[in-house]
Coordinates of N, CA, C and O in Angstrom, one line a residue:
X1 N 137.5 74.5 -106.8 CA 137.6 73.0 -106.9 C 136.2 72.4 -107.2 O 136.2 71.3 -107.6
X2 N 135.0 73.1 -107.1 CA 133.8 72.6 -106.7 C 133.2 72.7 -108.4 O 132.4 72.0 -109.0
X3 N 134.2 74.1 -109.1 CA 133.6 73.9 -110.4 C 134.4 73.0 -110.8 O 133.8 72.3 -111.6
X4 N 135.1 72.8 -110.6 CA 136.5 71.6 -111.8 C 135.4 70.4 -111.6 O 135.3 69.8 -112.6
X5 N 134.7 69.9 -110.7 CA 133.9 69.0 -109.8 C 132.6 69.0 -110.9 O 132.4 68.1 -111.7
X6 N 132.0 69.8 -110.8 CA 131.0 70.3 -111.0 C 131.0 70.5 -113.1 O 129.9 70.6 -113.7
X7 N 131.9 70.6 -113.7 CA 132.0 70.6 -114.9 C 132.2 69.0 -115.7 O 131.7 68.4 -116.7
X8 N 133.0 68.7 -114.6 CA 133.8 67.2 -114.9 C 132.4 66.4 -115.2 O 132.2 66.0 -116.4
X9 N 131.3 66.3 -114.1 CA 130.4 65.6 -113.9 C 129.3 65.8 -114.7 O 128.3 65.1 -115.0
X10 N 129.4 66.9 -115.1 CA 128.4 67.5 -116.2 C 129.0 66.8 -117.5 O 128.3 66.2 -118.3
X11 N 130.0 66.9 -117.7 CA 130.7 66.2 -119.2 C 130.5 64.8 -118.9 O 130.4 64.1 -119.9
X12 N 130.5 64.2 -117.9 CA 130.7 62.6 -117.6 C 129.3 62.0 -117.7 O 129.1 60.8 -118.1
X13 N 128.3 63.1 -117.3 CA 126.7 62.3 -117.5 C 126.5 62.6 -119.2 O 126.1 61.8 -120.0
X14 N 126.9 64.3 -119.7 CA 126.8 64.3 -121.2 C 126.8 62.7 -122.1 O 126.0 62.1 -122.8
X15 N 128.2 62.4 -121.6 CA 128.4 61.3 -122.2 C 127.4 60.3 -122.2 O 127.0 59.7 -123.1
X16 N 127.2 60.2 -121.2 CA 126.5 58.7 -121.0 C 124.8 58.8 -121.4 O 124.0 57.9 -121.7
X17 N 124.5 60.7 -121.2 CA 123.4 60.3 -122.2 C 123.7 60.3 -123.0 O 123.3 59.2 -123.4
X18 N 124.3 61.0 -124.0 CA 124.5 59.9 -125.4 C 124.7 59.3 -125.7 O 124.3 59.1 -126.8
X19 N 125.6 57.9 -124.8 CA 125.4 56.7 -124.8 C 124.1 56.0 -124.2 O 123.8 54.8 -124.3
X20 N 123.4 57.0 -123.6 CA 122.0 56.0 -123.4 C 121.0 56.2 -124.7 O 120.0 55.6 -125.0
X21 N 121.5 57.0 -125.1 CA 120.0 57.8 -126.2 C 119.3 58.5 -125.6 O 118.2 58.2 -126.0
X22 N 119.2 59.3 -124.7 CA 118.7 60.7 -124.3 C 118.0 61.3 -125.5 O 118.8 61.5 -126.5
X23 N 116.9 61.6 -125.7 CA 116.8 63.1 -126.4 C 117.8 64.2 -126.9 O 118.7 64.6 -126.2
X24 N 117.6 64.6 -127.7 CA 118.9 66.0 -127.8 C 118.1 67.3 -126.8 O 118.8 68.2 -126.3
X25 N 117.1 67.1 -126.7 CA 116.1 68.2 -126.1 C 116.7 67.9 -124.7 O 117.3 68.7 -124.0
X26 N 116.5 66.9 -124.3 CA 116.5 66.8 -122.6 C 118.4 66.7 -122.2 O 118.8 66.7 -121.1
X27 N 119.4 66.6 -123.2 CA 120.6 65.9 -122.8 C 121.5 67.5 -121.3 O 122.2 67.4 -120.2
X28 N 120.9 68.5 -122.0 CA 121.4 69.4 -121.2 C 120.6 69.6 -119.8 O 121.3 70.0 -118.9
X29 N 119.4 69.5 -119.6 CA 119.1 69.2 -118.2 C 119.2 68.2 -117.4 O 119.1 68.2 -116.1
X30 N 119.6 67.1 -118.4 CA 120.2 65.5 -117.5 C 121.3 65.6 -116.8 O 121.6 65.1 -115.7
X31 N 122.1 66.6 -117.7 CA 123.5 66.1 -117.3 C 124.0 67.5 -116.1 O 125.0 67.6 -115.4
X32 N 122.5 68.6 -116.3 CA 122.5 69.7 -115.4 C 122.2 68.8 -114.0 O 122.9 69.1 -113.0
X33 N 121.2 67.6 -114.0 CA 121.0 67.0 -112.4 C 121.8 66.3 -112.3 O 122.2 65.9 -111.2
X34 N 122.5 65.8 -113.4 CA 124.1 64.8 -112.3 C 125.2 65.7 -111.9 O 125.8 65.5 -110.9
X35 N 125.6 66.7 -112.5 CA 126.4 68.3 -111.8 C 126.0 68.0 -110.7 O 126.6 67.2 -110.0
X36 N 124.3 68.8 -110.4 CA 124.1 69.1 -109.5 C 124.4 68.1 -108.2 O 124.9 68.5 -107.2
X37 N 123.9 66.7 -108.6 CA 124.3 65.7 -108.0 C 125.4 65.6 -107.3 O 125.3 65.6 -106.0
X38 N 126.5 65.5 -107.7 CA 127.8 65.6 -107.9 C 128.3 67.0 -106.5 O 128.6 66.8 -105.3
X39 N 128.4 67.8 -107.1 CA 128.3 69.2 -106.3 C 127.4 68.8 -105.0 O 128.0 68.4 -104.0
X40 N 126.5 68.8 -105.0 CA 126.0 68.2 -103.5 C 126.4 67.2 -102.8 O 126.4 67.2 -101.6
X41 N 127.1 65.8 -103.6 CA 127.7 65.2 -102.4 C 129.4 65.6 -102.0 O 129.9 65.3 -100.9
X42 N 129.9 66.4 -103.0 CA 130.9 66.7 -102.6 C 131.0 67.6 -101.4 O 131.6 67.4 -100.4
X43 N 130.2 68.7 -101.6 CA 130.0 69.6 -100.4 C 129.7 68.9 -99.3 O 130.2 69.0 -98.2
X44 N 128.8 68.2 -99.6 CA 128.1 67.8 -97.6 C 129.3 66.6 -97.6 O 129.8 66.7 -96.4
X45 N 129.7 65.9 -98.0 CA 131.1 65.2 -97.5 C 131.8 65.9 -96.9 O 132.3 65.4 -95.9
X46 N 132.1 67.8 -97.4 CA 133.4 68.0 -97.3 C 132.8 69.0 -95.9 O 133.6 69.5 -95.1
X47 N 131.8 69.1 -95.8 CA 131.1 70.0 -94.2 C 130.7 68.7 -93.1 O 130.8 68.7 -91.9
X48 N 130.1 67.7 -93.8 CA 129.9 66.6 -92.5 C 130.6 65.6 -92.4 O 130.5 64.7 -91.5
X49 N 131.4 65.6 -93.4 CA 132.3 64.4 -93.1 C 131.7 62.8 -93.0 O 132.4 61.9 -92.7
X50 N 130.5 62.9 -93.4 CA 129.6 61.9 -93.3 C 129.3 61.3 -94.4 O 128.5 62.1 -94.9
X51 N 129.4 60.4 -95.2 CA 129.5 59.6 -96.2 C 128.1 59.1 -96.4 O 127.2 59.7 -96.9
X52 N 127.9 58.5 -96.1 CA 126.3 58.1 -96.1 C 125.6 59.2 -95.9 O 124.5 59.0 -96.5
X53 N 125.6 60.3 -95.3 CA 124.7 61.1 -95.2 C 124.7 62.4 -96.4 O 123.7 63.0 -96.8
X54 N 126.2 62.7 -97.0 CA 126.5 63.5 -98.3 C 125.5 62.4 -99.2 O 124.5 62.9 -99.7
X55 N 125.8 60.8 -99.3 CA 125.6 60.4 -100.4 C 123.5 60.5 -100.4 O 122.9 60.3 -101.5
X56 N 123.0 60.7 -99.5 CA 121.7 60.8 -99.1 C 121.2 61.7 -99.4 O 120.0 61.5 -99.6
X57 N 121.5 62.8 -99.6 CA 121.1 64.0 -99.3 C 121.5 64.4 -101.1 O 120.7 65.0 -101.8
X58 N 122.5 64.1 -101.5 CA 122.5 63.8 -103.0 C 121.6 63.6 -103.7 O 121.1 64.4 -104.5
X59 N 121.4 62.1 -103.5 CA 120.4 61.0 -104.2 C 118.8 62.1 -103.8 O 117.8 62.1 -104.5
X60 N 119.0 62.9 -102.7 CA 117.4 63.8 -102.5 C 117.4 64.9 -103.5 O 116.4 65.0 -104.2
X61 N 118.1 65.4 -103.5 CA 118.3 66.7 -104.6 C 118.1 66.2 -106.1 O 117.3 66.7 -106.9
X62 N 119.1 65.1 -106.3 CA 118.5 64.8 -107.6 C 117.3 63.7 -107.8 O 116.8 63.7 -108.9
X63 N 116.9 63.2 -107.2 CA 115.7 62.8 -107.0 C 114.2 63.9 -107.5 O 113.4 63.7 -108.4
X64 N 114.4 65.1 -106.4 CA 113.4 66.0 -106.6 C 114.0 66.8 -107.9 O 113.2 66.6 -108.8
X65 N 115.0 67.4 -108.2 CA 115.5 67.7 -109.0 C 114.8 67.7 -110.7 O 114.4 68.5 -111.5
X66 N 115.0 65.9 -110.6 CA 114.5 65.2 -111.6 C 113.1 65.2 -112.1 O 112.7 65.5 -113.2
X67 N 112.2 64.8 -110.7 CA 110.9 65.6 -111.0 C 110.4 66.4 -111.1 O 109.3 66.4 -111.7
X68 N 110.8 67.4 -110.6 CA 110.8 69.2 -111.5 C 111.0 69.3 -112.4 O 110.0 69.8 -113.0
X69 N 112.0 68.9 -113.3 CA 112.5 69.0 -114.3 C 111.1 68.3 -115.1 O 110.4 69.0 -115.8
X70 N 110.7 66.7 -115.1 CA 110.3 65.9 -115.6 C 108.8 66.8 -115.7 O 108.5 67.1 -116.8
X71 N 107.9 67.2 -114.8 CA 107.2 68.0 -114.9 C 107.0 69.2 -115.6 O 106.1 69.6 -116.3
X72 N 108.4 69.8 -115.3 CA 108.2 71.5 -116.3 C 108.3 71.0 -117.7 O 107.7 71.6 -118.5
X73 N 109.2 69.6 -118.0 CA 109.6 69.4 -119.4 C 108.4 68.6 -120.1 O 108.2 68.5 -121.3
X74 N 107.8 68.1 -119.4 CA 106.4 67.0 -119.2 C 107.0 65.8 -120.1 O 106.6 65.5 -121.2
X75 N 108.1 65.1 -119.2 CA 108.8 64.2 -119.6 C 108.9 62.9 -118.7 O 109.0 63.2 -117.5
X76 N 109.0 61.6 -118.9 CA 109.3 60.8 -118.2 C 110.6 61.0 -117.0 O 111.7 61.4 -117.3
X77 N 110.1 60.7 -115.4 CA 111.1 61.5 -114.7 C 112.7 60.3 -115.1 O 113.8 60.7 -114.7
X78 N 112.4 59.2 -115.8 CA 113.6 58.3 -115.3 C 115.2 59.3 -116.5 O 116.5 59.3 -116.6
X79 N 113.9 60.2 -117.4 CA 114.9 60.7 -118.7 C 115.8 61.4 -117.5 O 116.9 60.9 -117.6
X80 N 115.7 62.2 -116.5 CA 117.0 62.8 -115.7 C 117.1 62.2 -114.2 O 117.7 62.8 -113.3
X81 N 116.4 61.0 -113.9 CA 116.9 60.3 -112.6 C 117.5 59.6 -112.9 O 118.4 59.6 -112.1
X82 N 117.8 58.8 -113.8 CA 119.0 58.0 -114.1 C 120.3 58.1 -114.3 O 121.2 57.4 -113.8
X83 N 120.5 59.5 -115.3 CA 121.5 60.0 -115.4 C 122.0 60.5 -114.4 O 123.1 60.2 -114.1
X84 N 121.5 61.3 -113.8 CA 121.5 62.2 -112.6 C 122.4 61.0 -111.6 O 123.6 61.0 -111.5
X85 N 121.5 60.1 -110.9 CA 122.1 59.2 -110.2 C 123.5 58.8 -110.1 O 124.2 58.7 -109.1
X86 N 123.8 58.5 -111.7 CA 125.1 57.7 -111.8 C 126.3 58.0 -111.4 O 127.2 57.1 -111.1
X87 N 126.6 59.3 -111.4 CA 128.2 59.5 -110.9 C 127.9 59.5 -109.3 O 128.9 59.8 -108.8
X88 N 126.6 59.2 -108.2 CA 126.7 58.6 -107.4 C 127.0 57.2 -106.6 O 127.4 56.8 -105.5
X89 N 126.5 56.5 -108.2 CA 126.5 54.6 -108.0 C 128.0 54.5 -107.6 O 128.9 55.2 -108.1
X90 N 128.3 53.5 -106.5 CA 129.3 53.1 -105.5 C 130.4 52.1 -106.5 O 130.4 50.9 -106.4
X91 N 131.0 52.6 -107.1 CA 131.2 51.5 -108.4 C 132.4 51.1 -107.8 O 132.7 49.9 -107.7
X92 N 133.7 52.4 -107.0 CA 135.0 51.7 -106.1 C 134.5 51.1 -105.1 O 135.4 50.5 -104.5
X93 N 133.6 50.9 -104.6 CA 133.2 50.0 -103.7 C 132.8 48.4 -104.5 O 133.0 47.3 -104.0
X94 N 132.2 48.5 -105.5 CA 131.9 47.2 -106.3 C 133.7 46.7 -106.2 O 134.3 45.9 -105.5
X95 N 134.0 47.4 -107.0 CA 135.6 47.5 -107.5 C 136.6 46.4 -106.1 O 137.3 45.4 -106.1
X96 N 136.2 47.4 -105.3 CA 137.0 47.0 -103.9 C 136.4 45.4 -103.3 O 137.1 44.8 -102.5
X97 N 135.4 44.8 -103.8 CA 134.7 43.7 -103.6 C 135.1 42.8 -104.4 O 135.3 41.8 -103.7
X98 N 135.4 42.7 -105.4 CA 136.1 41.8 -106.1 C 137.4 41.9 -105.8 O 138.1 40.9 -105.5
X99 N 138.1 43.3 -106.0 CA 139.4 42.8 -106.0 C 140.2 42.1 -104.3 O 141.2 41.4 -104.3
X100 N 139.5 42.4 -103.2 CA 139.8 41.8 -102.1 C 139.3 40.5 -102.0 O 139.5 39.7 -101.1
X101 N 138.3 40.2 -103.1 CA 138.0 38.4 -103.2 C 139.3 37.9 -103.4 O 139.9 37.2 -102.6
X102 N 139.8 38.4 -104.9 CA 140.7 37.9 -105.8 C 142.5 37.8 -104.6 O 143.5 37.1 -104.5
X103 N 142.1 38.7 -104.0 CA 143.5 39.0 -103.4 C 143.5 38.1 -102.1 O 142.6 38.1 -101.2
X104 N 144.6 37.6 -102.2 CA 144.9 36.5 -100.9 C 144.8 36.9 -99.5 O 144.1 36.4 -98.7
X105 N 145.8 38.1 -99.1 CA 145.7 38.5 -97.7 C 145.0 39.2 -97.6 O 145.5 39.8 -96.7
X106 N 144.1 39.8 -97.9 CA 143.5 40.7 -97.1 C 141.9 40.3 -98.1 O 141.3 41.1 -98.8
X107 N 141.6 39.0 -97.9 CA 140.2 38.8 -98.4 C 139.0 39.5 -97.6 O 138.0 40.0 -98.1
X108 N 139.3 39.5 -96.2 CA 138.4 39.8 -94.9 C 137.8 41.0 -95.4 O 136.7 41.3 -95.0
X109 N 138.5 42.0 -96.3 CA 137.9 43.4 -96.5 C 137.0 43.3 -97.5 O 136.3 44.2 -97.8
X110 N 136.9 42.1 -98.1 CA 135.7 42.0 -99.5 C 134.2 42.3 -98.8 O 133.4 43.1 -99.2
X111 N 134.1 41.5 -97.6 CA 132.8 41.5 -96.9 C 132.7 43.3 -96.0 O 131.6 43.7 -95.6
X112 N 133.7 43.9 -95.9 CA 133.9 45.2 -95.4 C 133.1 45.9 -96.7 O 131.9 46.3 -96.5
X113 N 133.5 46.0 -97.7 CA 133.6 46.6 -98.7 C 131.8 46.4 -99.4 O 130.9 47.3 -99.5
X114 N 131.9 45.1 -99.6 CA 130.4 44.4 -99.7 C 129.3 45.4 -99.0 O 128.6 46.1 -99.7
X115 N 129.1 45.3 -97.5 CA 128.3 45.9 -96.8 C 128.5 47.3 -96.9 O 127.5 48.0 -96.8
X116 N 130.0 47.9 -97.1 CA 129.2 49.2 -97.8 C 128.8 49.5 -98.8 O 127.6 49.9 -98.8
X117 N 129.3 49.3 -99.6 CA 128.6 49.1 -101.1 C 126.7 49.2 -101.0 O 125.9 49.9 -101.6
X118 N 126.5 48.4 -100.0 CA 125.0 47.9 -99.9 C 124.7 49.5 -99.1 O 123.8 50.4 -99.5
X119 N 125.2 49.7 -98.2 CA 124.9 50.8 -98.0 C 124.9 51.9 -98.8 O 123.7 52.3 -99.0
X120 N 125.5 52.4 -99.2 CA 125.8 53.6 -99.9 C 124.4 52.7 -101.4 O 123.4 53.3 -101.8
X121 N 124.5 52.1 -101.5 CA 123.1 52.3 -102.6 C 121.7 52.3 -102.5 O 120.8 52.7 -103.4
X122 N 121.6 51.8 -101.1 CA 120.5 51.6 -99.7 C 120.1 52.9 -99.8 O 118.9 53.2 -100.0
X123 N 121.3 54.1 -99.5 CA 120.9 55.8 -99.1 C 120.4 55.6 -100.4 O 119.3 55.0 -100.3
X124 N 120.6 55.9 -101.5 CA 120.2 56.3 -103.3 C 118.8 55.7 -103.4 O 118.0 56.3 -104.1
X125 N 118.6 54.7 -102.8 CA 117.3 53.8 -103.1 C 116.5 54.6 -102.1 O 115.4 55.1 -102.5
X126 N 116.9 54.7 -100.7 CA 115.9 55.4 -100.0 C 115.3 56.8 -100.4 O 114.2 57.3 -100.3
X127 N 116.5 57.3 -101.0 CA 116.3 58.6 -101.1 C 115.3 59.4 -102.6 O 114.9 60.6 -102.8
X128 N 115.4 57.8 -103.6 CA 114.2 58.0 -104.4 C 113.0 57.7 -104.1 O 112.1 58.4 -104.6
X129 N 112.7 57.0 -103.6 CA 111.7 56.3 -102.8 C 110.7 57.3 -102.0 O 109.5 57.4 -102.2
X130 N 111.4 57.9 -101.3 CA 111.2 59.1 -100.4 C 110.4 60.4 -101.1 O 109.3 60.9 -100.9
X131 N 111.5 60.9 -102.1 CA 111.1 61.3 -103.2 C 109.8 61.0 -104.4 O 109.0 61.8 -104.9
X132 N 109.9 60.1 -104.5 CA 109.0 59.8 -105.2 C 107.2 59.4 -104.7 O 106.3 59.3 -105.5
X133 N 107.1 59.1 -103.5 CA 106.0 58.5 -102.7 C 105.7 60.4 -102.6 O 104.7 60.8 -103.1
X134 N 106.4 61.1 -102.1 CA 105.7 62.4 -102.0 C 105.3 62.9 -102.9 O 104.3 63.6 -102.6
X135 N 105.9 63.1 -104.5 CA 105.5 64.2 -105.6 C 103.8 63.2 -106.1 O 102.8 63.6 -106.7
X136 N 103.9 61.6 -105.5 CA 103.1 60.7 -105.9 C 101.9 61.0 -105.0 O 100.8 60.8 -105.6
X137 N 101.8 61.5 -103.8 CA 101.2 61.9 -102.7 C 100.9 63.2 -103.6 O 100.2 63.2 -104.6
X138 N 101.5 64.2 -103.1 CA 101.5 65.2 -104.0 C 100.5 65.9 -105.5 O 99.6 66.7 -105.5
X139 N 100.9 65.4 -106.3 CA 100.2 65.0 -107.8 C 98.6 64.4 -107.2 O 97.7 65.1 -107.4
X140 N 98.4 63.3 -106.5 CA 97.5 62.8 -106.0 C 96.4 63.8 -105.5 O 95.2 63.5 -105.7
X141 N 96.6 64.7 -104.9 CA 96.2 65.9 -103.8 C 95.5 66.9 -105.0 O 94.3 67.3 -105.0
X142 N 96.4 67.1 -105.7 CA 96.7 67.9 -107.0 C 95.0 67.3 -107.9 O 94.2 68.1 -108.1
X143 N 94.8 66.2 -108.2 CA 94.1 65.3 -109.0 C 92.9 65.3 -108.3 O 91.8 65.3 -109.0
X144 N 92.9 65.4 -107.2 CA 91.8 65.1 -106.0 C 90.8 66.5 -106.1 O 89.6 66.7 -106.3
X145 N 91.8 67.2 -105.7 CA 91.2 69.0 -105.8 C 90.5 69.1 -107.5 O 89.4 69.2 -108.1
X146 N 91.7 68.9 -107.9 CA 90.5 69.1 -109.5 C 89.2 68.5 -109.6 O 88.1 68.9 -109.9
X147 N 89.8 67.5 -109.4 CA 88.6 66.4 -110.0 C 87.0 67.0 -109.2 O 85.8 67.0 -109.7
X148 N 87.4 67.6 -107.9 CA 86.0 67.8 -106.9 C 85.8 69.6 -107.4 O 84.9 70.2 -106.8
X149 N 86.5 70.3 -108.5 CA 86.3 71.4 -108.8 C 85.5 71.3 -110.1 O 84.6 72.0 -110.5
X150 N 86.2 70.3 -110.6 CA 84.8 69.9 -112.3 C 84.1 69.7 -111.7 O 83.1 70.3 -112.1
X151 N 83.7 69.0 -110.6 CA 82.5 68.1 -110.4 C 81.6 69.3 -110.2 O 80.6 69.5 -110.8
X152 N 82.2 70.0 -108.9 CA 81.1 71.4 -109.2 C 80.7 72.4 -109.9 O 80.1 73.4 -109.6
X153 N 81.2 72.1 -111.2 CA 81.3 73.4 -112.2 C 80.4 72.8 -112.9 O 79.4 73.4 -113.3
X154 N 80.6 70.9 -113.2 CA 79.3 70.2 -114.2 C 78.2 70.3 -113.2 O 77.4 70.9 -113.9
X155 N 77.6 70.1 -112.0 CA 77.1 70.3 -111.0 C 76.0 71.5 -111.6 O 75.0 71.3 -112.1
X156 N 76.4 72.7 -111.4 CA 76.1 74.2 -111.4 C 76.4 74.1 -113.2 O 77.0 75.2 -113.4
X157 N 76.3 73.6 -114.2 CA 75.9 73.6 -115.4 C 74.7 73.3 -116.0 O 73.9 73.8 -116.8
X158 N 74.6 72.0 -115.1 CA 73.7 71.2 -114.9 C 72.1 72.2 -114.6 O 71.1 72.4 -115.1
X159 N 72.6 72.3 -113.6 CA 71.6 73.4 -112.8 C 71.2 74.7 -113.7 O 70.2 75.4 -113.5
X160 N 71.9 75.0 -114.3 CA 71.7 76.1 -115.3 C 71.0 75.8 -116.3 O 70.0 76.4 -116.8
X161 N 71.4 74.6 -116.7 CA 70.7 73.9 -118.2 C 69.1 73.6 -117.9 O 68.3 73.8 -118.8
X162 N 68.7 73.1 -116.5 CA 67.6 72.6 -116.3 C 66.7 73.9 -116.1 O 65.5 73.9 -116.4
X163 N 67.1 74.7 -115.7 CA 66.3 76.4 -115.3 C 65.2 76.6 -116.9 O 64.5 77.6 -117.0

């Protein structure tokens, strides 16, 4: 079931990068982090039972995912966070907020529905956020160390030159 899952989602982001204009270069690892996406919240749904926390833990994998990718490909990370993201975005929940506006008895569930919605995109936002403040930390560290290794190499050139 996890591949039927896991193929579906891979053809579903295919598409939409081609409807976004993807690269032809990058279209197969975009639509490799919305799979992955996909496959990860199905699983931790289906072991924790926890909906906000599959959809969390999602949004983290493809998150990091994305900047791996965006790195090894030395590509803007949004070319596979975006795609990647979307077969997570809460869209039956959008769905469920209008239609319990429109619908007479049972309006009271629009504001149910509402507040999840805000949740479930709350995890996705947190979870890039999270993501991204560390590879930014990270990279930073990375920039830091170099920069104080030229300095000693012009340093001790320097020193050589003047001899």
């Amino acid at each position: 079931m996890i591949l039927v899952h896991a193929v579906g989602s891979y053809c579903a982001v295919l598409a939409l990068c081609i409807i976004f204009c993807v690269p032809k270069r990058y279209l197969n690892l975009s639509s490799i982090v919305g799979a992955i996406g996909w496959v990860i919240y199905t699983w931790a749904g289906k072991y924790t039972g926890n909906e906000m926390l599959s959809i969390f833990l999602a949004a983290l994998v493809v998150s990091v995912t994305s900047h791996i990718f965006a790195r090894w490909k030395k590509a803007p990370v949004t070319l596979f966070l975006i795609p990647g993201v979307l077969p997570l975005v809460p869209g039956i929940g959008m769905y469920r907020i209008v239609y319990y506006m429109i619908s007479e008895k049972e309006s009271h569930l629009s504001s149910y529905y509402f507040v999840y919605t805000l949740q479930m995109a709350g995890m996705i936002a947190i979870a890039i956020f999270i993501t991204d403040t560390f590879f930014k930390a990270f990279s930073h560290q990375i920039r830091k160390k170099k920069k104080a290794e030229n300095t000693i190499l012009s340093v001790k050139e320097t020193e050589k030159r003047c001899r």
